[in-house]
């Protein structure tokens, strides 16, 4: 299923949805009992691949990896945050593929599996001829990160984990300080910097755009969640 069919809606247990960009492919898959989204980024020229959140269902993730690259390899697994539903298949995917691992520095110590690359705000990760930028978003967890892919005239693509969804920011357990930190980071590090056409790929559920969500920012801040 190619880009002109890409909607960002995937059904649990279904095949990945594929978005074709000029230099890269994006695959989105729903896995596990909490319908986590896992995303595979494939560099077209090299076949190098980056997986965002090895959340659950190793078999389905391995099929997605195999579909993405001729060499059936996985170079890097980025974990957006340490919550258990985002790391359920991490150990098995590490063992099966030999991929290196990355997570936000403040969350890495909460993840049982080895994290090769503790990430800080502004870090750049390379896979093949592609690169992504790390955006640290504090509040859902101390070390939550978003992954930004800038695809030139094909726009900006932002993988937000559980820090930004259609309709609001991630859960901060009704902690006013955590909420203030998260909405500040989301405003300053995402909305103030990136344009309305930026496509948002969240950790659960359907995709959105920054333009669709931007008018609601004052209401989110007012309601406190």
Coordinates of C-alpha atoms in Angstrom, one line a residue:
X1 CA 0.0 0.0 0.0
X2 CA 1.8 3.2 -1.2
X3 CA 1.7 6.8 -0.1
X4 CA -1.4 7.9 -1.9
X5 CA -3.3 5.4 0.2
X6 CA -1.6 6.3 3.4
X7 CA -4.0 7.5 6.1
X8 CA -2.2 6.7 9.3
X9 CA -5.0 4.4 10.4
X10 CA -3.9 0.8 11.0
X11 CA -6.0 -2.0 12.5
X12 CA -4.5 -4.3 15.1
X13 CA -3.3 -7.5 13.5
X14 CA -3.4 -6.1 10.0
X15 CA -0.4 -5.7 7.7
X16 CA 1.7 -2.5 8.0
X17 CA 0.6 0.6 6.1
X18 CA 3.4 1.9 3.9
X19 CA 4.2 5.5 3.1
X20 CA 6.6 6.0 0.1
X21 CA 8.9 9.0 0.1
X22 CA 11.6 9.6 -2.5
X23 CA 14.5 8.5 -0.4
X24 CA 12.8 6.6 2.4
X25 CA 9.9 4.3 3.2
X26 CA 7.8 4.5 6.4
X27 CA 5.9 1.5 7.7
X28 CA 3.3 1.7 10.5
X29 CA 2.2 -1.4 12.4
X30 CA -0.2 -1.8 15.3
X31 CA 0.9 -4.5 17.8
X32 CA 0.1 -5.8 21.3
X33 CA -2.8 -5.6 23.7
X34 CA -2.5 -1.8 24.0
X35 CA -2.5 -1.3 20.2
X36 CA 1.0 0.2 20.2
X37 CA 2.3 1.7 17.0
X38 CA 5.7 0.5 15.7
X39 CA 7.3 2.4 12.9
X40 CA 10.0 1.2 10.5
X41 CA 12.1 3.7 8.5
X42 CA 13.9 2.2 5.5
X43 CA 16.6 4.1 3.6
X44 CA 15.9 3.3 -0.1
X45 CA 19.5 3.7 -1.3
X46 CA 21.2 1.5 1.3
X47 CA 18.5 -0.7 2.8
X48 CA 19.5 0.5 6.3
X49 CA 16.5 0.4 8.7
X50 CA 15.5 2.1 11.9
X51 CA 12.7 0.8 14.1
X52 CA 10.8 3.1 16.5
X53 CA 9.4 1.2 19.5
X54 CA 9.8 -2.6 19.5
X55 CA 6.6 -2.7 21.5
X56 CA 5.2 -6.3 21.1
X57 CA 4.7 -9.2 18.7
X58 CA 8.2 -10.0 17.6
X59 CA 6.9 -12.1 14.7
X60 CA 5.0 -9.2 13.2
X61 CA 7.9 -6.8 13.7
X62 CA 10.3 -9.2 12.0
X63 CA 7.9 -9.6 9.1
X64 CA 7.9 -5.8 8.7
X65 CA 11.7 -5.6 8.9
X66 CA 11.9 -8.3 6.2
X67 CA 9.4 -6.5 4.0
X68 CA 11.4 -3.2 4.3
X69 CA 14.9 -4.3 3.4
X70 CA 16.4 -6.7 0.9
X71 CA 19.1 -7.6 3.4
X72 CA 16.5 -8.3 6.0
X73 CA 18.5 -6.3 8.5
X74 CA 17.8 -3.8 11.3
X75 CA 20.4 -1.3 12.2
X76 CA 18.9 0.6 15.1
X77 CA 15.9 0.4 17.5
X78 CA 14.9 3.7 19.1
X79 CA 12.7 3.4 22.2
X80 CA 10.6 6.6 22.7
X81 CA 10.2 6.0 26.4
X82 CA 10.6 3.4 29.1
X83 CA 6.9 2.3 29.7
X84 CA 6.5 -1.5 29.5
X85 CA 4.1 -1.4 26.5
X86 CA 6.8 0.2 24.3
X87 CA 9.6 -2.3 25.1
X88 CA 7.8 -5.7 25.1
X89 CA 9.6 -7.1 22.1
X90 CA 12.9 -5.1 22.6
X91 CA 15.0 -8.0 23.9
X92 CA 13.8 -10.4 21.3
X93 CA 14.3 -7.9 18.4
X94 CA 17.8 -7.2 19.7
X95 CA 18.6 -10.9 19.8
X96 CA 17.0 -11.6 16.4
X97 CA 18.6 -8.7 14.5
X98 CA 21.7 -7.6 16.4
X99 CA 20.4 -4.0 16.1
X100 CA 21.9 -1.3 18.3
X101 CA 19.5 0.4 20.7
X102 CA 18.8 4.0 21.7
X103 CA 16.6 5.7 24.2
X104 CA 16.4 9.0 26.1
X105 CA 19.2 9.2 28.6
X106 CA 16.9 9.8 31.6
X107 CA 14.8 6.7 30.6
X108 CA 17.6 4.4 29.6
X109 CA 18.3 3.3 33.2
X110 CA 14.6 2.2 33.5
X111 CA 14.8 -0.1 30.6
X112 CA 16.0 -3.6 31.4
X113 CA 17.6 -4.2 28.0
X114 CA 21.0 -2.8 27.0
X115 CA 20.8 0.8 25.6
X116 CA 23.8 1.5 23.4
X117 CA 23.1 5.1 22.7
X118 CA 21.6 7.3 25.5
X119 CA 20.0 10.2 23.7
X120 CA 20.0 13.9 24.5
X121 CA 18.0 16.7 23.0
X122 CA 19.4 17.6 19.5
X123 CA 21.2 14.4 18.9
X124 CA 21.3 13.2 15.3
X125 CA 21.1 9.5 14.4
X126 CA 22.2 8.2 11.0
X127 CA 21.1 5.1 9.2
X128 CA 22.3 4.5 5.7
X129 CA 22.1 7.9 3.9
X130 CA 19.3 9.1 6.2
X131 CA 19.3 10.9 9.5
X132 CA 16.8 11.8 12.2
X133 CA 17.0 14.3 15.0
X134 CA 16.0 13.6 18.6
X135 CA 13.7 16.0 20.4
X136 CA 13.6 15.5 24.2
X137 CA 10.1 16.0 25.6
X138 CA 9.9 15.9 29.4
X139 CA 6.8 15.0 31.3
X140 CA 5.2 11.8 30.2
X141 CA 8.5 10.2 31.4
X142 CA 11.7 12.1 32.3
X143 CA 13.5 10.8 29.1
X144 CA 10.7 10.7 26.5
X145 CA 12.0 11.5 23.0
X146 CA 10.4 12.3 19.7
X147 CA 12.1 11.4 16.4
X148 CA 12.1 14.1 13.6
X149 CA 12.7 13.1 10.0
X150 CA 13.1 16.1 7.7
X151 CA 12.3 15.1 4.1
X152 CA 12.8 18.3 2.3
X153 CA 9.9 19.1 -0.1
X154 CA 8.2 16.0 1.2
X155 CA 7.8 17.6 4.6
X156 CA 8.7 17.0 8.2
X157 CA 7.7 13.7 9.8
X158 CA 7.6 13.5 13.6
X159 CA 7.3 10.3 15.7
X160 CA 6.1 11.5 19.1
X161 CA 5.8 8.3 21.2
X162 CA 3.3 9.1 24.0
X163 CA 4.1 12.8 24.3
X164 CA 1.7 14.1 21.6
X165 CA -1.5 12.7 20.2
X166 CA -4.5 13.9 18.3
X167 CA -6.4 15.9 20.9
X168 CA -3.7 16.4 23.5
X169 CA -0.3 15.7 25.1
X170 CA 0.5 12.5 26.8
X171 CA -0.6 11.3 30.3
X172 CA 1.2 13.1 33.2
X173 CA -0.8 11.4 35.9
X174 CA -2.6 14.6 36.9
X175 CA 0.8 16.0 38.2
X176 CA 0.6 19.8 37.5
X177 CA 4.4 20.1 37.3
X178 CA 4.8 17.2 34.9
X179 CA 2.0 18.6 32.7
X180 CA 3.5 22.1 32.7
X181 CA 6.8 20.6 31.6
X182 CA 5.3 18.5 28.9
X183 CA 3.1 21.2 27.4
X184 CA 6.0 23.7 27.5
X185 CA 8.3 21.3 25.7
X186 CA 5.7 20.4 23.1
X187 CA 5.0 24.1 22.4
X188 CA 8.6 25.3 22.4
X189 CA 10.4 22.3 20.9
X190 CA 7.7 21.2 18.4
X191 CA 4.9 23.8 17.6
X192 CA 7.1 26.9 17.8
X193 CA 9.7 25.3 15.5
X194 CA 7.8 23.1 13.0
X195 CA 5.2 24.0 10.4
X196 CA 1.5 23.1 10.2
X197 CA 2.2 20.5 7.5
X198 CA 4.3 18.4 9.9
X199 CA 2.9 14.9 10.0
X200 CA 2.6 13.4 13.5
X201 CA 3.0 9.7 14.1
X202 CA 2.0 8.9 17.7
X203 CA 2.6 5.9 19.9
X204 CA -1.0 4.7 19.8
X205 CA -3.9 5.4 17.4
X206 CA -4.2 7.5 14.3
X207 CA -1.8 10.1 12.9
X208 CA -2.4 13.9 12.8
X209 CA -0.7 17.1 11.8
X210 CA 0.6 20.0 13.8
X211 CA -1.8 22.2 11.9
X212 CA -4.8 20.2 13.0
X213 CA -3.7 20.4 16.7
X214 CA -2.2 23.9 16.9
X215 CA -5.5 25.8 17.5
X216 CA -6.2 23.5 20.6
X217 CA -3.0 24.3 22.5
X218 CA -4.5 27.1 24.7
X219 CA -7.4 24.8 25.5
X220 CA -5.1 21.9 26.5
X221 CA -3.1 24.3 28.8
X222 CA -6.3 25.6 30.3
X223 CA -7.7 22.2 31.1
X224 CA -4.4 20.9 32.5
X225 CA -4.2 17.6 30.7

